[in-house]
XYZ file of C-alpha atoms in Angstrom:
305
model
C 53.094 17.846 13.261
C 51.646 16.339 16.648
C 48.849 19.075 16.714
C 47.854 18.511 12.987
C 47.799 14.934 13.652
C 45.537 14.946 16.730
C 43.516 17.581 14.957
C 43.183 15.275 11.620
C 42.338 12.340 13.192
C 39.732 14.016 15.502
C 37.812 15.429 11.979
C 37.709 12.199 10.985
C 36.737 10.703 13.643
C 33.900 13.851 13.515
C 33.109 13.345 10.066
C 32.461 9.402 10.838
C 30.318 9.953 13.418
C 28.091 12.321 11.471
C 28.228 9.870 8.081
C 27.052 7.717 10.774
C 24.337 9.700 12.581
C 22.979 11.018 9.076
C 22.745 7.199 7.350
C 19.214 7.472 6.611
C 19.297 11.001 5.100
C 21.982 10.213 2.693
C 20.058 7.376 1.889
C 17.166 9.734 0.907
C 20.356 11.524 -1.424
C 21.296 8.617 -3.136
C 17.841 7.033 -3.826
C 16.882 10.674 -5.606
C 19.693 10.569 -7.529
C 18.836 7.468 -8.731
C 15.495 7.913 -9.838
C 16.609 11.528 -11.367
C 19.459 9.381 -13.113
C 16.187 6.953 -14.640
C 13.643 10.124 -15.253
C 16.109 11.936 -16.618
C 15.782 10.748 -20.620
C 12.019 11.166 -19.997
C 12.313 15.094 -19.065
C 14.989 15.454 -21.840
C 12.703 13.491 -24.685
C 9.599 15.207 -23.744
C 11.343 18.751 -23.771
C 12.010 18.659 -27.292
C 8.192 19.255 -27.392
C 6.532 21.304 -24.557
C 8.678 23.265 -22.184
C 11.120 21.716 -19.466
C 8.638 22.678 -16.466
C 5.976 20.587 -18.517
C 7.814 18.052 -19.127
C 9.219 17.407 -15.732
C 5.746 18.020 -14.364
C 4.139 14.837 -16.515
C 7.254 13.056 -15.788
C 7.164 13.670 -11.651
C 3.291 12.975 -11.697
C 3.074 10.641 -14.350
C 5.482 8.571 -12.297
C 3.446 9.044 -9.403
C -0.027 8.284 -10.724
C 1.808 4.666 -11.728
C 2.854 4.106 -8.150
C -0.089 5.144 -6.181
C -1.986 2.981 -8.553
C -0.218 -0.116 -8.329
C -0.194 0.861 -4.189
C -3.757 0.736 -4.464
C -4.325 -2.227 -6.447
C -2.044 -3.736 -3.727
C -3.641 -2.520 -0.609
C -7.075 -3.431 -2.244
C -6.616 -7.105 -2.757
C -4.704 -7.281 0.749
C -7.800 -5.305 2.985
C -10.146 -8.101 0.538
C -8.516 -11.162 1.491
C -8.285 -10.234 5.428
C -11.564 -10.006 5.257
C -12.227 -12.832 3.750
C -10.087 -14.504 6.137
C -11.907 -12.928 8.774
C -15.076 -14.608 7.845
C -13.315 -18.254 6.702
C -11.328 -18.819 9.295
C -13.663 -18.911 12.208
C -16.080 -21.064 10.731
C -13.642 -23.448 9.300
C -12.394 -23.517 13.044
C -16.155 -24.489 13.552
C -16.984 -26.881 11.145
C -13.863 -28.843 12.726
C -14.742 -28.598 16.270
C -18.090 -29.852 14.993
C -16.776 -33.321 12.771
C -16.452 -36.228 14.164
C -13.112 -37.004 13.530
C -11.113 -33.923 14.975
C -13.946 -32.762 17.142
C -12.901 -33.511 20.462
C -9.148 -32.288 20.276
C -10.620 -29.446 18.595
C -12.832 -28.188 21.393
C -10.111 -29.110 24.141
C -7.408 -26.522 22.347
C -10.486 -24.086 21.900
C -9.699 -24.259 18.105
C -12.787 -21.744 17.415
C -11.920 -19.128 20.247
C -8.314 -19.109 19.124
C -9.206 -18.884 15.365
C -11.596 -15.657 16.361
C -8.809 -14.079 18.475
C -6.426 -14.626 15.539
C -8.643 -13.121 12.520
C -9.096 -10.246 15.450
C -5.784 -9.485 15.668
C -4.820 -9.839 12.123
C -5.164 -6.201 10.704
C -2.937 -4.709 13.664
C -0.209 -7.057 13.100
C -0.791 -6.322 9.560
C -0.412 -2.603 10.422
C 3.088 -3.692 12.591
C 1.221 -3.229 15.902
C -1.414 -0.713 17.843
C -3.026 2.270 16.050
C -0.052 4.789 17.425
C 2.551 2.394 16.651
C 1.068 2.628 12.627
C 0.846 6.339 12.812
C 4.637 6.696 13.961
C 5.604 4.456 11.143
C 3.607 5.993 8.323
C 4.466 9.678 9.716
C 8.390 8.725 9.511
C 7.557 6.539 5.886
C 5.806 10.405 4.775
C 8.994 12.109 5.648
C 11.268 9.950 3.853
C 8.584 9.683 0.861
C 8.716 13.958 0.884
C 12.262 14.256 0.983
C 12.858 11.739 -1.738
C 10.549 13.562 -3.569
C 11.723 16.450 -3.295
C 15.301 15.522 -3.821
C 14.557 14.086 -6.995
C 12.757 17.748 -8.241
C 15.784 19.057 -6.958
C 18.025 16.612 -9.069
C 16.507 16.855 -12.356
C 16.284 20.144 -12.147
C 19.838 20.788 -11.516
C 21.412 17.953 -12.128
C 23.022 18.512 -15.083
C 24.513 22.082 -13.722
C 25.996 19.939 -10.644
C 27.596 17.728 -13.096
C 29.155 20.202 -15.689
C 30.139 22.266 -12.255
C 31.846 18.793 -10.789
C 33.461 18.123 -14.362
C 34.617 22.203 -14.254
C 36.642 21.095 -11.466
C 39.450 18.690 -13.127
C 42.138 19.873 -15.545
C 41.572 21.352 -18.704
C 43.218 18.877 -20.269
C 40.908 16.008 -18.564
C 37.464 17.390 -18.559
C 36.654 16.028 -22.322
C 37.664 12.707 -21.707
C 35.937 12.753 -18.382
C 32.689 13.715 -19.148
C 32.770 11.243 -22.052
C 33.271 8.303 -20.082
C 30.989 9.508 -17.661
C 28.006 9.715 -20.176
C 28.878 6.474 -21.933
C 28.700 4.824 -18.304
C 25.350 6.713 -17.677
C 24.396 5.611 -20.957
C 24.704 1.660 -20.188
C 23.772 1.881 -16.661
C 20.735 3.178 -18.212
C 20.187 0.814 -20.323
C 20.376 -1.987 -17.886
C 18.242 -0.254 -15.367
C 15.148 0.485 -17.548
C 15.773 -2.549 -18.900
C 15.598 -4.871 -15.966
C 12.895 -2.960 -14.545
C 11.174 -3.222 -17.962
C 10.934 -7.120 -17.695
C 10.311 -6.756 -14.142
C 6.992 -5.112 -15.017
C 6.251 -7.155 -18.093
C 6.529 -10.011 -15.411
C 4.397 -8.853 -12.932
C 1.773 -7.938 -15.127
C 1.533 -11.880 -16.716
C 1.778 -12.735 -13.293
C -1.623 -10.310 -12.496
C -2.934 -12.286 -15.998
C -2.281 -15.597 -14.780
C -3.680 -15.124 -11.208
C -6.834 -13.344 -12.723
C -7.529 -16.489 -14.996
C -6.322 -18.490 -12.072
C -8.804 -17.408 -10.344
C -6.233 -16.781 -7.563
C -6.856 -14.755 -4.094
C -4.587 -11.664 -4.468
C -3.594 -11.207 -7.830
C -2.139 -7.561 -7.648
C 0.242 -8.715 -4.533
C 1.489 -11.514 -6.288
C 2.330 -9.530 -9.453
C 4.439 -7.084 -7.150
C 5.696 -10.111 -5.426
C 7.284 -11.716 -8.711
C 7.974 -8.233 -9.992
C 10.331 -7.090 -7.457
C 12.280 -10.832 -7.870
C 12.036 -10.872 -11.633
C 15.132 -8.001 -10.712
C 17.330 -11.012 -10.076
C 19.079 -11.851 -13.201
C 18.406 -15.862 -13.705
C 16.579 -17.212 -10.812
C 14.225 -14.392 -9.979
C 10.952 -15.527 -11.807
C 11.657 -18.910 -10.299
C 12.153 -17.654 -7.103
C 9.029 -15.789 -6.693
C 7.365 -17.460 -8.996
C 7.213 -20.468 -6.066
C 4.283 -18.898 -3.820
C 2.196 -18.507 -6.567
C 2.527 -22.164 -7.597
C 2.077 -23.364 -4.091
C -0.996 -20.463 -3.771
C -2.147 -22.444 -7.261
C -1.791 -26.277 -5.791
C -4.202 -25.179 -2.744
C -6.831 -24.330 -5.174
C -5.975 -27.164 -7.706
C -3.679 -29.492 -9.184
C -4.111 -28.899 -12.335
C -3.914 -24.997 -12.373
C -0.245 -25.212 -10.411
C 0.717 -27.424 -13.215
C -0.340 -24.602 -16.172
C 0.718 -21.413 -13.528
C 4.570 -23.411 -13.210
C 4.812 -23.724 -17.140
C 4.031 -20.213 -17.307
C 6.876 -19.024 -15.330
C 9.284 -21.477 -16.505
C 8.454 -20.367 -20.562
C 8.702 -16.631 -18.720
C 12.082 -17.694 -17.450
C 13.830 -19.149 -20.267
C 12.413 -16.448 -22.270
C 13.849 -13.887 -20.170
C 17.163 -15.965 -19.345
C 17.751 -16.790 -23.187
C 16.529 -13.888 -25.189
C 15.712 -10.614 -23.071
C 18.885 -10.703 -20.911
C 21.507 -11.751 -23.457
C 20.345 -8.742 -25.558
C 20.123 -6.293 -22.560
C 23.229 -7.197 -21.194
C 25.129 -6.632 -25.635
C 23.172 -3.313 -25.178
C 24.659 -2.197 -21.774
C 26.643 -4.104 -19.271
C 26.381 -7.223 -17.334
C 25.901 -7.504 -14.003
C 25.362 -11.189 -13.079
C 23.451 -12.056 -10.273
C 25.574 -12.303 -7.232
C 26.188 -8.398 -7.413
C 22.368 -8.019 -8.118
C 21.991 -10.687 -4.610
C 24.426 -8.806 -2.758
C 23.230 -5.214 -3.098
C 19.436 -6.836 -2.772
C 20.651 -7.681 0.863
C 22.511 -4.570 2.341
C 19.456 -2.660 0.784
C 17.179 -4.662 3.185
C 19.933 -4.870 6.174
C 19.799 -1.025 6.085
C 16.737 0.026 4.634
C 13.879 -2.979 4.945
C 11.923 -3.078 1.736
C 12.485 0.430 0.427
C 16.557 -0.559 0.185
């Protein structure tokens, strides 16, 4: 009993330290299974018409083609507005050094050498530091991009084997009742998922809209921006909703006023009607839980948790 003890506690105490030491790769697990678990009724509808291989091809890419694009958009309007910044900032710094009122402080601070130094170093803090410091990061974002790809391949393709395998493994007498409550709760977590992330997207793109008519700097940012917090049941249009205002009141009064009722109709819209019928559909949530998991996502994984 003494050696099974010692040699139980040492496994665990082995089996920690590797559920430790492999954190980020079992993240990479669990965020395939995840997205398998959303494609999934995409591959399954689209099968019923062209073979599975097809269909998971159009689903895979499809999928893809969406994100790069919305990547691009992003990166496009960001590399813009640097250098835009680039050319404002220093002769703003300028133009002050130059007025009579803030002049002289101006020039003693150096106001226009510090403003050049600063629009200098703004695309390699933007990159998070020197040229090899960017390559290391986008070589280990790659490898985490491939292997969640690939994960998810693996997962849709057999998933559904795994499960009917794992579901093989109970008693006879519990394996109907099993996988029927498992598919039911697939079913509603579904349903909330695509759902959330539907108004998520139907948010960002009014958000794009209302920039573009705006006439806001950065319109394909802020839609992600207000996208990713639409997520939070409640508050989450509100919430990032705010910068844009605030972007809105630097350009003009009077298009911060029209940009806020737009959000708050979008809210109460979304708060009222779109939730309430999500949530009869599936489950509810509420948005502590959706708060909570928000914030050990970033603790462990920055913006990709």
């Amino acid at each position: 009993s003494a050696v099974l003890a010692v040699a139980l506690l040492g496994a665990t105490l082995a089996v920690l330290r590797l559920v430790a030491a492999s954190g980020r790769v079992l993240g990479w697990i669990v965020a395939a299974m995840l997205l398998a678990g959303l494609l999934h009724p995409a591959v399954a509808l689209l099968q019923r018409r062209v073979h599975r291989g097809a269909a998971l091809f159009l689903v895979v890419f499809g999928t893809l083609a969406v994100a790069g694009l919305i990547v691009w958009a992003v990166v496009d309007d960001v590399v813009d507005e640097v250098e835009d910044l680039q050319r404002a900032v220093p002769q703003a710094a300028q133009d002050i050094e130059e007025s009579e009122r803030f002049g002289r402080t101006a020039r003693d601070v150096d106001l226009a050498d510090r403003a050049e130094d600063f629009v200098d170093e703004l695309p390699e803090r933007l990159r998070g530091g020197n040229v090899q410091d960017a390559l290391r990061s986008a070589a280990t974002r790659g490898v985490a991009f491939l292997a969640t790809f690939v994960l998810t391949i693996f997962f849709l393709i057999h998933g559904p084997r795994l499960l009917r395998s794992a579901v093989a493994q109970l008693a006879e007498g519990r394996r109907e009742q099993v996988g029927r409550l498992g598919a039911s709760a697939y079913q509603r977590a579904w349903r909330y998922l695509a759902g959330s992330l539907g108004m998520a997207l139907a948010a960002g793109v009014l958000t794009y809209v209302t920039a573009q008519l705006a006439d806001l700097p950065g319109p394909a940012p802020l839609a992600l921006w207000v996208a990713v917090f639409d997520l939070v049941p409640l508050v989450g249009v509100v919430v990032g909703g705010l910068p844009v205002v605030l972007l809105a009141l630097a350009v003009s009064p009077a298009r911060a006023v029209v940009v806020f009722v737009v959000f708050l109709a979008w809210q109460l819209v979304e708060a009222i009607v779109l939730q309430r019928r999500l949530e009869r559909r599936s489950l509810h949530v509420g948005p502590f839980v959706t708060v909570a998991m928000a914030m050990i996502g970033l603790e462990l994984y920055g913006i990709g948790g």
